[in-house]
Amino acid sequence: MVTKKPPAKVAPVKRRTPKSKAEQTINVSVAAPASAAPSAPKPEAKKDDSTLGKVIGLIEWVDNPFKLFTVILLSFLAFAGYFAWDSRQVILQAITTQDKMPQLAKQENLLTPARSLLKDVDGIVLLIHKANLATNSRTTVLALNADGSREKSMEGTVTSLFNASADRNSAMVAMLNGEVLCEEFNPSSKVGEWGVKQGVKFMCRGSIPPDMGKFAGYVAIGFKDKPEDIAALKTRINLASTDMSEE
């Protein structure tokens, strides 16, 4: 009789229950970014050294009223300094010889030649200024309207000989050299503004007396328009200015 062996015991197989998605952990290693190479410095804007570039830079710099005032003041000082240096010999000679200069005729003696000149050249205003180079001042001693009447409100007015006006300064140097200067008129004083109100657009200025190196003052005649014969006008002004001085 054959004896049957009992079946061998088999260990039960444990089945792994898959974890839910919520329980799964994801380990993602993020690689640290490689250290970035140092950025190259930005190239500096090329400086424009041209005249236009400097002007543009100055305009960009002026961003408030104080800076604007500073620029205007420095510009005036630079111009005045350049003009004084450029004309130094003429001005210095006139100042050092001022004691030997002729003098303007007295006011009552100025009226006749002044009115005659104004009528002959068809001017609308005539001014006679006494000059003092040592103090850079001028005094208006006579002011005439187109009809020859006196504008006494302008007489006695004291202003500077040289100032910020390029027209005034060039006229002064011309007269110190014995020239009569005729040009478009731009006012730079109270007396000049009065002339503009009378219609002055063109003016001629001549030294009293007309000789080079002699400068007691000057006569200025204003016109509405530029006269046709400037050469004849200058000659007539020199003749009149001779009679307006006392040697």
Coordinates of C-alpha atoms in Angstrom, one line a residue:
M1 CA 0.0 0.0 0.0
V2 CA 1.4 3.2 -1.1
T3 CA 1.4 6.0 1.4
K4 CA 0.7 9.5 -0.1
K5 CA 2.9 12.3 1.1
P6 CA 1.1 15.3 2.1
P7 CA 1.5 18.2 -0.3
A8 CA 4.3 20.6 0.5
K9 CA 3.3 23.8 2.1
V10 CA 3.8 26.8 -0.1
A11 CA 4.2 30.2 1.4
P12 CA 1.5 32.5 0.3
V13 CA 2.7 35.1 -2.2
K14 CA 2.1 38.7 -1.0
R15 CA 1.0 40.9 -3.7
R16 CA 2.2 44.5 -3.6
T17 CA -0.6 46.9 -3.7
P18 CA 0.5 49.8 -5.9
K19 CA 0.7 53.1 -4.0
S20 CA -1.8 55.7 -5.0
K21 CA -0.6 58.6 -7.1
A22 CA -1.0 60.9 -4.1
E23 CA 1.5 58.8 -2.1
Q24 CA 4.1 58.6 -4.8
T25 CA 6.9 61.1 -4.3
I26 CA 8.8 62.4 -7.2
N27 CA 12.3 63.3 -6.6
V28 CA 13.4 65.6 -9.3
S29 CA 16.9 66.9 -8.9
V30 CA 17.1 70.3 -10.4
A31 CA 20.6 70.9 -11.5
A32 CA 21.9 74.2 -10.3
P33 CA 22.4 76.5 -13.1
A34 CA 26.0 76.8 -14.1
S35 CA 27.4 80.1 -12.8
A36 CA 26.8 82.6 -15.4
A37 CA 29.8 84.1 -16.9
P38 CA 30.3 87.7 -15.8
S39 CA 28.5 90.0 -18.2
A40 CA 30.6 92.1 -20.4
P41 CA 30.6 95.8 -19.4
K42 CA 28.4 98.0 -21.6
P43 CA 30.4 100.0 -24.0
E44 CA 30.5 103.7 -23.0
A45 CA 28.7 106.1 -25.2
K46 CA 31.1 107.8 -27.4
K47 CA 31.5 111.4 -26.4
D48 CA 30.7 113.9 -29.2
D49 CA 33.4 116.6 -29.0
S50 CA 32.0 118.5 -32.0
T51 CA 30.6 122.0 -31.6
L52 CA 27.1 120.7 -32.2
G53 CA 27.6 117.9 -29.7
K54 CA 28.7 120.4 -27.1
V55 CA 25.7 122.6 -27.7
I56 CA 23.3 119.7 -27.5
G57 CA 25.0 118.6 -24.2
L58 CA 24.7 122.1 -22.8
I59 CA 21.0 122.2 -23.7
E60 CA 20.4 118.8 -22.0
W61 CA 22.3 120.1 -18.9
V62 CA 20.2 123.2 -18.5
D63 CA 17.1 121.7 -16.7
N64 CA 16.2 124.4 -14.2
P65 CA 16.1 128.2 -14.1
F66 CA 19.2 128.5 -11.9
K67 CA 21.4 126.6 -14.5
L68 CA 19.9 128.8 -17.3
F69 CA 20.8 132.0 -15.3
T70 CA 24.3 130.6 -14.8
V71 CA 24.8 129.9 -18.5
I72 CA 23.6 133.4 -19.5
L73 CA 25.9 135.1 -16.9
L74 CA 28.9 133.1 -18.0
S75 CA 28.2 133.8 -21.6
F76 CA 28.0 137.6 -21.0
L77 CA 31.3 137.6 -19.0
A78 CA 33.0 135.6 -21.7
F79 CA 31.8 137.9 -24.4
A80 CA 32.8 141.0 -22.5
G81 CA 36.2 139.6 -21.7
Y82 CA 36.9 138.6 -25.3
F83 CA 35.7 142.0 -26.6
A84 CA 37.8 144.0 -24.1
W85 CA 40.9 141.9 -25.0
D86 CA 40.4 142.1 -28.8
S87 CA 40.0 145.9 -28.7
R88 CA 42.3 146.6 -25.8
Q89 CA 44.8 148.8 -27.7
V90 CA 42.1 151.2 -29.0
I91 CA 40.4 151.4 -25.7
L92 CA 43.6 151.8 -23.6
Q93 CA 44.9 154.6 -25.9
A94 CA 41.6 156.5 -25.6
I95 CA 41.5 156.2 -21.8
T96 CA 45.2 157.3 -21.3
T97 CA 44.8 160.3 -23.6
Q98 CA 41.4 161.4 -22.2
D99 CA 42.8 164.4 -20.4
K100 CA 44.0 165.7 -23.7
M101 CA 40.7 165.1 -25.5
P102 CA 38.6 167.9 -26.8
Q103 CA 35.3 168.6 -25.1
L104 CA 31.7 168.8 -26.4
A105 CA 30.4 172.2 -27.1
K106 CA 27.9 173.6 -24.6
Q107 CA 24.3 172.5 -25.0
E108 CA 23.1 175.8 -26.4
N109 CA 25.9 175.6 -29.0
L110 CA 25.0 172.1 -30.0
L111 CA 21.4 172.9 -31.0
T112 CA 22.1 174.8 -34.3
P113 CA 24.4 172.2 -35.9
A114 CA 22.3 169.3 -34.6
R115 CA 19.0 170.7 -36.0
S116 CA 20.7 171.5 -39.3
L117 CA 22.1 167.9 -39.6
L118 CA 18.7 166.4 -38.7
K119 CA 16.9 168.4 -41.3
D120 CA 19.6 167.8 -44.1
V121 CA 19.6 164.0 -43.7
D122 CA 15.8 163.6 -43.1
G123 CA 16.4 161.8 -39.8
I124 CA 13.6 161.2 -37.3
V125 CA 15.7 161.4 -34.1
L126 CA 19.1 162.8 -33.2
L127 CA 21.0 162.1 -30.0
I128 CA 24.3 163.6 -28.7
H129 CA 26.1 161.7 -26.0
K130 CA 29.0 162.8 -23.8
A131 CA 31.5 160.0 -23.3
N132 CA 33.6 159.1 -20.3
L133 CA 35.8 156.1 -21.1
A134 CA 37.4 156.0 -17.7
T135 CA 34.0 155.1 -16.1
N136 CA 32.6 153.4 -19.2
S137 CA 29.6 155.8 -19.2
R138 CA 27.8 158.1 -21.5
T139 CA 25.4 161.0 -20.7
T140 CA 22.7 162.0 -23.2
V141 CA 23.1 165.8 -23.4
L142 CA 20.7 166.4 -26.3
A143 CA 17.8 164.5 -27.8
L144 CA 15.8 165.9 -30.7
N145 CA 12.6 164.7 -32.4
A146 CA 12.0 164.8 -36.1
D147 CA 10.7 168.4 -36.0
G148 CA 13.8 169.6 -34.1
S149 CA 12.1 169.9 -30.7
R150 CA 13.9 168.6 -27.7
E151 CA 12.9 165.4 -25.8
K152 CA 14.0 166.6 -22.4
S153 CA 12.9 163.4 -20.7
M154 CA 15.8 161.6 -22.4
E155 CA 18.4 164.3 -21.7
G156 CA 20.6 163.6 -18.6
T157 CA 20.2 159.8 -19.0
V158 CA 23.4 157.9 -18.1
T159 CA 24.1 154.5 -19.5
S160 CA 27.2 152.5 -20.3
L161 CA 29.4 153.0 -23.4
F162 CA 30.3 149.3 -23.7
N163 CA 27.7 146.7 -22.7
A164 CA 26.4 143.3 -23.8
S165 CA 25.2 144.6 -27.2
A166 CA 27.5 143.6 -30.0
D167 CA 26.1 146.4 -32.2
R168 CA 26.9 149.0 -29.6
N169 CA 30.4 147.8 -28.9
S170 CA 31.3 147.5 -32.6
A171 CA 30.0 151.1 -33.1
M172 CA 32.1 152.3 -30.2
V173 CA 35.3 150.8 -31.6
A174 CA 34.6 152.2 -35.1
M175 CA 34.1 155.7 -33.7
L176 CA 37.3 155.5 -31.6
N177 CA 39.0 154.7 -34.9
G178 CA 37.4 157.9 -36.5
E179 CA 34.8 156.0 -38.5
V180 CA 31.0 156.6 -38.9
L181 CA 29.1 153.4 -38.5
C182 CA 25.7 152.9 -40.1
E183 CA 23.7 149.8 -39.5
E184 CA 20.3 148.3 -38.6
F185 CA 19.4 149.5 -35.2
N186 CA 18.8 147.2 -32.1
P187 CA 18.1 149.1 -28.9
S188 CA 20.2 148.3 -25.8
S189 CA 19.2 151.1 -23.5
K190 CA 16.3 153.3 -22.3
V191 CA 17.2 156.0 -24.9
G192 CA 17.4 153.4 -27.7
E193 CA 14.0 152.1 -26.8
W194 CA 12.6 155.6 -27.0
G195 CA 14.1 155.8 -30.5
V196 CA 12.4 152.6 -31.5
K197 CA 9.1 154.1 -30.4
Q198 CA 9.7 157.0 -32.7
G199 CA 10.1 154.5 -35.6
V200 CA 13.9 154.2 -35.8
K201 CA 15.1 151.1 -37.7
F202 CA 18.4 152.3 -39.0
M203 CA 21.1 154.4 -37.2
C204 CA 24.3 156.1 -38.0
R205 CA 26.8 157.0 -35.2
G206 CA 29.8 159.4 -35.6
S207 CA 32.5 160.5 -33.2
I208 CA 32.7 164.1 -31.9
P209 CA 35.1 165.4 -33.2
P210 CA 35.5 163.0 -36.2
D211 CA 39.3 162.8 -35.9
M212 CA 40.8 159.4 -35.0
G213 CA 42.0 159.1 -31.4
K214 CA 39.8 162.1 -30.3
F215 CA 36.6 161.1 -28.7
A216 CA 34.6 163.5 -26.5
G217 CA 31.3 161.9 -27.4
Y218 CA 29.2 161.0 -30.4
V219 CA 26.2 161.9 -32.4
A220 CA 23.6 159.3 -33.4
I221 CA 20.9 159.9 -36.1
G222 CA 18.0 157.5 -36.5
F223 CA 16.0 156.7 -39.7
K224 CA 12.9 154.8 -40.6
D225 CA 14.7 153.2 -43.5
K226 CA 18.3 152.8 -44.7
P227 CA 19.3 156.0 -46.6
E228 CA 20.3 155.6 -50.2
D229 CA 23.6 157.5 -50.2
I230 CA 25.5 156.3 -47.1
A231 CA 28.8 157.8 -48.3
A232 CA 27.3 161.3 -48.5
L233 CA 25.5 160.8 -45.2
K234 CA 28.8 159.9 -43.4
T235 CA 30.4 163.0 -44.9
R236 CA 27.6 165.3 -43.6
I237 CA 27.8 163.7 -40.1
N238 CA 31.6 164.4 -40.0
L239 CA 31.1 168.0 -41.0
A240 CA 28.4 168.5 -38.3
S241 CA 30.4 166.7 -35.6
T242 CA 33.3 169.1 -36.2
D243 CA 31.1 172.0 -35.1
M244 CA 29.9 170.1 -32.0
S245 CA 33.2 170.0 -30.2
E246 CA 35.5 172.6 -28.5
E247 CA 39.2 172.1 -28.9

